[in-house]
XYZ file of C-alpha atoms in Angstrom:
533
model
C -102.180 -33.618 91.788
C -105.800 -32.516 91.665
C -106.922 -30.072 94.347
C -110.029 -31.186 96.193
C -112.589 -28.622 97.193
C -115.993 -28.261 98.848
C -118.529 -26.837 96.432
C -120.859 -25.144 98.892
C -118.801 -24.551 102.025
C -115.095 -24.736 101.175
C -114.016 -22.902 104.294
C -115.828 -25.126 106.783
C -113.616 -27.740 108.427
C -114.814 -30.523 110.690
C -112.986 -30.817 114.039
C -110.127 -33.300 114.044
C -110.282 -36.053 116.643
C -108.354 -39.235 117.029
C -109.515 -42.529 118.536
C -107.322 -45.623 118.754
C -105.171 -44.312 115.939
C -108.019 -43.686 113.509
C -109.228 -40.258 112.339
C -112.888 -39.972 113.303
C -113.412 -36.882 111.138
C -111.329 -35.396 108.386
C -111.493 -32.416 106.069
C -110.904 -32.575 102.327
C -107.603 -30.711 102.778
C -106.472 -33.186 105.406
C -107.445 -36.067 103.157
C -105.369 -34.612 100.342
C -102.401 -33.945 102.601
C -102.467 -37.503 103.965
C -102.419 -39.068 100.513
C -98.631 -38.834 100.102
C -97.548 -40.915 97.100
C -100.403 -43.422 97.374
C -103.171 -43.916 94.854
C -106.622 -42.935 96.070
C -109.216 -45.704 95.772
C -112.750 -44.363 96.240
C -115.269 -47.083 97.093
C -118.979 -46.309 96.720
C -120.966 -48.431 99.152
C -120.423 -50.274 102.447
C -122.091 -53.581 101.597
C -120.578 -57.018 101.079
C -118.415 -55.853 98.188
C -117.372 -52.378 99.318
C -116.771 -53.188 102.984
C -114.706 -56.319 102.300
C -112.654 -54.507 99.656
C -111.895 -51.563 101.955
C -110.685 -53.882 104.702
C -108.440 -55.834 102.311
C -106.587 -53.096 100.411
C -102.984 -52.392 101.356
C -102.934 -49.036 103.233
C -99.268 -48.516 102.360
C -100.090 -48.590 98.676
C -103.586 -47.054 98.591
C -105.440 -44.277 100.319
C -108.864 -45.913 100.567
C -111.980 -43.750 100.985
C -115.387 -45.354 101.554
C -118.407 -43.236 100.637
C -121.768 -44.596 101.759
C -125.035 -43.252 103.239
C -124.871 -46.109 105.747
C -122.210 -45.879 108.450
C -122.345 -49.625 108.947
C -122.068 -52.946 107.140
C -125.066 -55.287 107.342
C -124.639 -59.032 107.720
C -127.785 -59.658 105.676
C -128.257 -63.409 106.380
C -129.157 -62.540 109.979
C -131.799 -59.891 109.193
C -134.679 -62.374 109.312
C -133.598 -63.431 112.818
C -133.337 -59.831 114.042
C -136.784 -58.951 112.652
C -138.473 -61.336 115.112
C -136.132 -60.928 118.096
C -134.161 -64.182 117.794
C -131.125 -61.908 117.599
C -130.668 -58.251 118.448
C -130.046 -55.731 115.679
C -126.440 -54.984 116.676
C -125.427 -58.569 115.992
C -126.119 -58.009 112.273
C -124.105 -54.783 112.112
C -120.448 -53.888 111.771
C -119.562 -50.179 112.073
C -117.632 -48.847 109.099
C -115.609 -46.737 111.519
C -113.871 -49.129 113.855
C -110.641 -49.493 115.799
C -107.753 -50.403 113.586
C -109.446 -49.700 110.247
C -107.001 -48.324 107.687
C -109.374 -46.404 105.454
C -111.352 -43.168 105.611
C -115.120 -42.966 105.671
C -117.485 -40.222 104.506
C -121.233 -40.481 105.084
C -122.701 -39.472 101.753
C -123.881 -40.756 98.405
C -122.537 -40.260 94.916
C -124.591 -37.864 92.811
C -122.533 -37.871 89.626
C -119.179 -38.895 88.221
C -116.895 -37.352 85.622
C -114.868 -40.219 84.190
C -112.755 -37.869 82.070
C -111.598 -35.748 85.016
C -111.654 -38.708 87.435
C -113.898 -36.863 89.865
C -116.879 -38.017 91.858
C -119.593 -35.631 93.086
C -120.737 -36.537 96.601
C -123.746 -35.333 98.580
C -123.552 -35.467 102.381
C -126.309 -37.556 104.001
C -125.631 -37.151 107.716
C -128.723 -34.941 108.089
C -130.903 -36.953 105.725
C -134.255 -37.437 107.567
C -134.559 -40.900 106.022
C -131.495 -42.097 107.918
C -132.437 -43.953 111.088
C -136.196 -43.348 110.970
C -138.699 -46.155 111.282
C -141.494 -46.586 108.831
C -140.475 -44.031 106.212
C -141.365 -46.433 103.450
C -144.482 -47.904 105.035
C -145.825 -44.711 106.588
C -145.145 -45.609 110.217
C -143.529 -42.263 111.023
C -144.626 -38.967 109.547
C -142.611 -35.784 109.234
C -145.030 -32.919 109.889
C -142.741 -30.205 108.508
C -143.703 -28.462 105.264
C -142.545 -30.183 102.090
C -140.053 -27.416 101.271
C -138.365 -27.787 104.672
C -138.164 -31.578 104.372
C -136.600 -31.384 100.918
C -134.091 -28.744 102.010
C -133.142 -30.758 105.111
C -132.416 -33.826 103.007
C -130.085 -31.922 100.706
C -126.641 -32.129 102.197
C -123.756 -30.128 100.854
C -122.041 -31.248 97.686
C -118.323 -31.665 97.244
C -116.064 -33.004 94.537
C -113.450 -35.680 95.159
C -110.681 -36.837 92.853
C -109.978 -40.541 92.509
C -107.194 -42.590 90.983
C -109.310 -45.725 91.042
C -113.088 -45.873 91.459
C -115.030 -48.907 92.700
C -118.807 -48.828 92.219
C -120.436 -51.177 94.736
C -123.644 -49.316 95.571
C -125.799 -52.440 95.782
C -129.395 -52.663 94.625
C -132.975 -52.074 95.693
C -135.851 -54.528 96.100
C -137.653 -55.146 92.822
C -141.294 -54.013 92.924
C -142.114 -54.511 89.214
C -144.049 -51.248 89.243
C -146.963 -52.850 91.112
C -149.158 -50.075 92.590
C -148.634 -49.455 96.297
C -145.763 -51.890 96.859
C -143.008 -49.289 97.183
C -145.067 -47.218 99.619
C -146.690 -49.947 101.725
C -144.619 -53.145 101.656
C -142.019 -54.062 104.260
C -138.668 -55.057 102.803
C -135.725 -56.950 104.295
C -132.575 -55.330 102.923
C -131.404 -53.305 105.927
C -131.532 -53.262 109.709
C -134.029 -50.406 109.515
C -136.324 -52.744 107.575
C -135.975 -55.410 110.268
C -136.791 -52.842 112.980
C -139.949 -51.782 111.159
C -141.102 -55.382 110.752
C -140.462 -56.189 114.411
C -142.308 -53.099 115.609
C -145.256 -53.753 113.289
C -145.474 -57.422 114.290
C -145.730 -56.559 117.973
C -148.192 -53.766 117.204
C -150.483 -56.207 115.387
C -150.568 -58.585 118.355
C -151.153 -55.833 120.914
C -153.953 -54.302 118.834
C -155.578 -57.695 118.319
C -155.393 -58.339 122.092
C -157.444 -55.238 122.935
C -160.923 -56.045 124.278
C -162.443 -53.515 121.867
C -161.058 -55.222 118.746
C -163.725 -57.433 117.098
C -162.893 -60.928 115.877
C -163.153 -59.913 112.216
C -160.360 -57.395 112.720
C -158.261 -59.782 114.809
C -158.137 -62.246 111.912
C -156.890 -59.615 109.491
C -154.417 -58.045 111.904
C -152.839 -61.468 112.483
C -152.756 -62.483 108.822
C -149.139 -62.037 107.694
C -148.129 -62.251 104.029
C -144.691 -62.866 102.537
C -144.327 -62.261 98.799
C -141.439 -64.232 97.321
C -140.551 -67.898 97.649
C -136.768 -67.498 97.555
C -134.379 -68.062 100.486
C -135.103 -64.664 102.104
C -138.875 -65.101 102.027
C -138.751 -68.697 103.232
C -136.269 -67.928 106.019
C -138.420 -65.052 107.243
C -141.560 -67.202 107.208
C -139.662 -69.827 109.225
C -138.535 -67.235 111.780
C -142.086 -65.837 111.960
C -143.463 -69.320 112.595
C -140.862 -69.810 115.350
C -141.720 -66.662 117.283
C -145.428 -67.508 117.136
C -145.036 -71.116 118.283
C -142.342 -70.389 120.882
C -143.531 -67.103 122.358
C -146.700 -65.515 120.980
C -148.867 -68.616 121.442
C -147.959 -68.587 125.153
C -148.197 -64.841 125.683
C -151.383 -64.414 123.615
C -153.149 -67.799 123.916
C -156.505 -66.230 123.043
C -155.153 -65.128 119.654
C -153.542 -68.401 118.550
C -156.503 -69.504 116.430
C -156.440 -66.280 114.391
C -152.753 -66.286 113.327
C -152.070 -67.102 109.679
C -148.790 -66.936 107.735
C -148.889 -67.158 103.932
C -146.106 -67.183 101.328
C -147.096 -66.048 97.817
C -145.022 -66.533 94.686
C -145.732 -65.952 90.994
C -143.691 -69.068 90.077
C -145.051 -72.593 90.286
C -142.610 -73.636 93.044
C -140.532 -72.188 95.864
C -136.742 -72.228 96.284
C -136.019 -72.856 92.583
C -132.247 -72.575 93.146
C -132.294 -75.780 95.230
C -132.687 -79.263 93.768
C -136.177 -80.769 93.776
C -135.508 -83.055 96.736
C -134.392 -80.256 99.049
C -137.099 -77.853 97.839
C -139.690 -80.580 98.399
C -138.375 -81.217 101.917
C -138.546 -77.495 102.690
C -142.109 -77.237 101.375
C -143.244 -80.245 103.377
C -141.643 -78.951 106.574
C -142.655 -75.320 106.334
C -146.242 -76.236 105.441
C -146.675 -77.173 109.116
C -147.667 -73.663 110.121
C -147.179 -71.699 106.875
C -149.483 -71.733 103.842
C -147.586 -71.643 100.533
C -149.486 -70.366 97.497
C -147.621 -70.509 94.197
C -148.749 -69.172 90.789
C -150.258 -66.097 92.460
C -149.720 -62.700 90.873
C -149.837 -59.535 92.982
C -151.923 -56.792 91.409
C -151.882 -54.083 94.095
C -151.029 -53.362 97.711
C -152.881 -50.557 99.445
C -153.086 -49.246 102.989
C -156.157 -50.160 105.013
C -158.091 -53.382 105.421
C -160.832 -54.308 102.952
C -164.421 -53.703 104.023
C -165.338 -55.784 107.050
C -168.967 -56.530 107.818
C -170.137 -55.767 111.330
C -167.322 -53.355 112.172
C -168.434 -49.794 112.822
C -166.687 -46.459 112.369
C -165.307 -46.670 115.900
C -162.569 -48.944 114.546
C -161.564 -46.811 111.559
C -158.092 -46.170 112.992
C -157.495 -49.895 113.431
C -158.795 -50.662 109.942
C -156.401 -48.063 108.509
C -153.394 -49.697 110.215
C -153.527 -52.775 108.001
C -153.112 -53.487 104.306
C -155.098 -54.978 101.451
C -153.310 -57.349 99.089
C -154.957 -57.791 95.684
C -154.223 -61.182 94.115
C -154.800 -62.874 90.788
C -154.852 -66.653 90.378
C -157.377 -67.251 87.641
C -159.680 -64.875 89.484
C -159.331 -61.645 91.454
C -159.334 -61.651 95.259
C -158.456 -59.320 98.122
C -156.813 -60.286 101.401
C -156.464 -58.177 104.533
C -153.005 -58.360 106.157
C -151.297 -57.005 109.233
C -148.214 -56.493 107.066
C -146.731 -57.677 103.780
C -143.014 -58.527 103.577
C -141.718 -58.189 100.011
C -138.796 -60.307 98.778
C -138.971 -60.792 95.013
C -135.605 -59.920 93.515
C -133.466 -56.872 92.862
C -133.583 -53.687 90.816
C -130.932 -51.102 89.943
C -129.696 -48.582 92.467
C -130.761 -45.026 91.435
C -127.103 -44.039 91.009
C -126.666 -46.769 88.401
C -130.040 -46.189 86.790
C -129.754 -42.390 86.549
C -126.253 -41.030 87.117
C -124.666 -43.635 84.849
C -127.309 -43.512 82.131
C -126.094 -40.457 80.192
C -123.542 -40.546 77.395
C -120.212 -38.891 78.086
C -116.959 -37.954 76.416
C -113.743 -39.305 77.865
C -110.166 -38.719 76.743
C -108.260 -41.572 75.173
C -106.202 -41.991 78.345
C -109.318 -43.129 80.262
C -110.480 -45.787 77.787
C -109.102 -49.101 76.540
C -110.502 -50.982 73.555
C -111.505 -54.594 74.188
C -110.367 -55.658 70.738
C -106.778 -55.148 71.879
C -106.355 -54.414 75.557
C -103.183 -52.411 74.925
C -104.889 -50.083 72.448
C -106.669 -46.838 73.206
C -109.013 -44.927 70.935
C -107.271 -42.235 68.961
C -109.443 -39.460 70.369
C -112.350 -38.718 72.662
C -115.664 -40.343 71.754
C -119.214 -40.486 72.997
C -119.547 -43.481 75.302
C -122.199 -45.080 77.464
C -121.788 -47.437 80.400
C -123.056 -50.821 79.264
C -126.088 -52.093 81.194
C -127.603 -55.555 81.338
C -130.809 -55.457 79.247
C -132.938 -57.263 81.867
C -131.584 -56.202 85.253
C -130.051 -52.819 84.401
C -126.832 -53.825 86.181
C -123.444 -52.475 85.102
C -121.717 -54.874 82.702
C -118.048 -55.602 83.444
C -115.366 -57.795 81.936
C -113.728 -60.730 83.766
C -111.475 -58.259 85.594
C -114.498 -56.354 87.006
C -113.727 -53.295 84.846
C -116.708 -51.278 83.643
C -117.486 -51.943 79.989
C -118.410 -49.157 77.582
C -120.425 -49.092 74.404
C -120.898 -46.470 71.741
C -123.500 -43.819 72.494
C -126.688 -44.214 70.463
C -126.324 -40.591 69.357
C -122.814 -41.159 67.987
C -122.636 -40.990 64.206
C -120.334 -44.003 63.866
C -120.410 -46.975 66.240
C -117.303 -47.314 68.392
C -115.775 -50.693 69.272
C -116.485 -52.049 72.750
C -114.145 -50.723 75.417
C -113.500 -50.573 79.155
C -112.956 -47.656 81.503
C -109.473 -47.515 82.941
C -109.329 -47.680 86.735
C -113.108 -47.988 87.176
C -114.487 -51.226 88.613
C -117.990 -52.418 89.518
C -118.891 -55.321 91.788
C -121.658 -56.554 94.052
C -125.374 -56.568 93.255
C -125.072 -53.525 90.982
C -122.808 -55.301 88.480
C -122.706 -58.413 86.335
C -119.791 -59.971 84.455
C -120.451 -60.141 80.732
C -121.478 -63.617 79.648
C -121.996 -65.021 83.173
C -125.038 -65.759 85.320
C -123.586 -65.615 88.802
C -126.309 -65.188 91.460
C -126.713 -61.801 93.162
C -125.638 -63.055 96.569
C -123.360 -61.962 99.386
C -121.074 -64.880 98.557
C -120.401 -63.627 95.029
C -119.938 -60.013 96.160
C -117.459 -60.962 98.905
C -115.417 -63.151 96.546
C -115.241 -60.374 93.959
C -114.043 -57.941 96.624
C -111.297 -60.241 97.862
C -110.210 -61.056 94.305
C -109.986 -57.375 93.346
C -108.107 -56.458 96.530
C -105.564 -59.192 95.883
C -105.057 -58.062 92.285
C -104.725 -54.374 93.180
C -102.353 -55.090 96.060
C -100.105 -57.099 93.717
C -100.546 -54.697 90.810
C -101.300 -57.482 88.313
C -104.927 -56.782 87.360
C -104.441 -58.008 83.763
C -103.622 -61.592 84.722
C -106.206 -64.348 85.255
C -109.755 -62.974 85.547
C -112.332 -63.555 88.280
C -114.038 -66.925 88.609
C -116.719 -67.651 91.181
C -116.255 -70.680 93.428
C -119.592 -71.677 94.937
C -119.433 -72.698 98.592
C -123.023 -73.931 98.543
C -126.398 -72.423 99.366
C -128.497 -72.814 102.486
C -131.837 -71.735 103.894
C -133.455 -71.895 107.325
C -136.986 -73.330 107.263
C -138.037 -73.051 110.919
C -138.140 -75.250 114.040
C -134.387 -75.858 114.060
C -134.399 -77.231 110.529
C -132.569 -76.061 107.414
C -131.495 -77.211 103.967
C -127.936 -77.049 102.620
C -126.885 -77.734 99.036
C -123.238 -78.101 98.078
C -121.340 -79.481 95.106
C -120.350 -82.551 97.086
C -123.830 -83.320 98.386
C -126.798 -81.948 100.289
C -128.068 -81.940 103.842
C -131.436 -81.284 105.490
C -132.991 -81.239 108.933
C -131.300 -80.611 112.289
C -127.776 -81.304 111.016
C -128.260 -78.734 108.234
C -129.526 -76.238 110.824
C -126.367 -76.690 112.891
C -124.263 -76.155 109.759
C -126.360 -73.078 108.882
C -125.769 -71.516 112.274
C -122.121 -72.483 112.350
C -121.430 -71.049 108.895
C -122.985 -67.675 109.692
C -121.217 -67.529 113.042
C -117.841 -68.146 111.402
C -118.554 -65.688 108.568
C -119.388 -62.868 111.002
C -116.804 -60.128 110.579
C -115.868 -59.224 114.160
C -115.109 -61.258 117.237
C -117.535 -59.039 119.126
C -120.450 -60.392 117.094
C -119.064 -63.918 117.148
C -119.429 -63.691 120.932
C -122.754 -61.831 120.968
C -124.602 -64.047 118.485
C -124.375 -67.339 120.462
C -125.095 -65.410 123.656
C -128.396 -64.102 122.264
C -129.254 -67.493 120.791
C -128.819 -69.027 124.245
C -130.580 -66.275 126.209
C -133.626 -66.252 123.937
C -133.796 -70.038 123.903
C -133.870 -70.142 127.707
C -135.947 -67.053 128.516
C -137.847 -66.410 125.300
C -137.676 -63.467 122.924
C -138.058 -59.931 124.206
C -141.340 -58.544 122.812
C -141.096 -55.066 124.346
C -142.066 -52.216 122.037
C -139.780 -49.197 122.290
């Protein structure tokens, strides 16, 4: 049995506490002692794949350890609602540490992995200054400490952890396509922190525009909101944004109603391409009542600060700097001033996948199985590389979600394709070879439940994973939605009721199943809370 150790501070032990039968903190020695005869399954990530897998594994058979920089699971379909106050942020969260959970949790992120030794290198992230701060990406909050101090504070201690089985479910980042200024200035919608930043910025734009010293030219740009991406996330957010303006902001700021503009931009020639033409056409017709949709528009740059405004003096320099300039190309170049830009245009590889799993490595024969004959192993160690999808950079797996290997480019003789024993990848960071399953929560959750069932039964080599689509849906504002299923489609108010009902049922905990309808009702009766705090 491998001995686990802390690399930097091996003698430091966290205090042991117990709450409702679950260890709230645990040292590496305690973790090793509690393993008994169980296999240790280390899960990287607490998203749809990792969180559902951890909750489904048999604790009598496996010692499950979740490693993630986020101490919570995010119910992503509700983020658009939380960003405008239709729901509160807690309703979209499930704490990883909870009463009755039968797994351990460590707040950290994987830095490296040694597949030959079956060890993962983890960096603690509890003191990471990027955790829990608003506006880190869009410059809302600034850390005034010297650069050296900020870097040192973000570097948590490293420790090594042995695994018997490793599950890589680290998720993905928003795709920016290398467009200048997008990473630094755009607002994304992947996490609750993103939703908090959007909500704070939205209210800030209205309050600034309501000031008697703000000229009309600035009001128009402050209240011009852009959404880049015509997929379900972008369209749902534009629908929620239209709702809060028509339901609340138009009553609370009647003098600003004429200046508000919401625009959806997409490089494609149509929105919602995953829906059939009838449903996409219905959505476009409905959402156009309050939202401008501009397709075939390419984003060239996003920079902080409004473009030059005639008739506005230096007195308003601080207000001008609070906005953004979106450079567009649609046959000709143009610049648009925006209060904020929400970016929702696809996914890119997580840095752990892109960097830590990009180097070639040598693994003993016991860690590798050849795909040509699943019972065979290579005769000796060889130089391998984790296979990546050529377009998305995602980890390529077989039908059993096992990480596929290819021969290293530096190897003198090509090796046959193989898989890593006891290493699985699922969620947005992985793709099954030869399939085109969408990168959605539905696919990730089904993969997690399938893998848990196989591991619990110990029959991983039987029938492989197959995705069963339960349909797709999107909210389009004003209590209307579209739903597409194999057996038919639905639109309008009935689809909206199905949309709400499905997300309510899919919520993980009974706490949120009670809170969500309560907030829906309270905000419908009394209006959304627009306090800034």
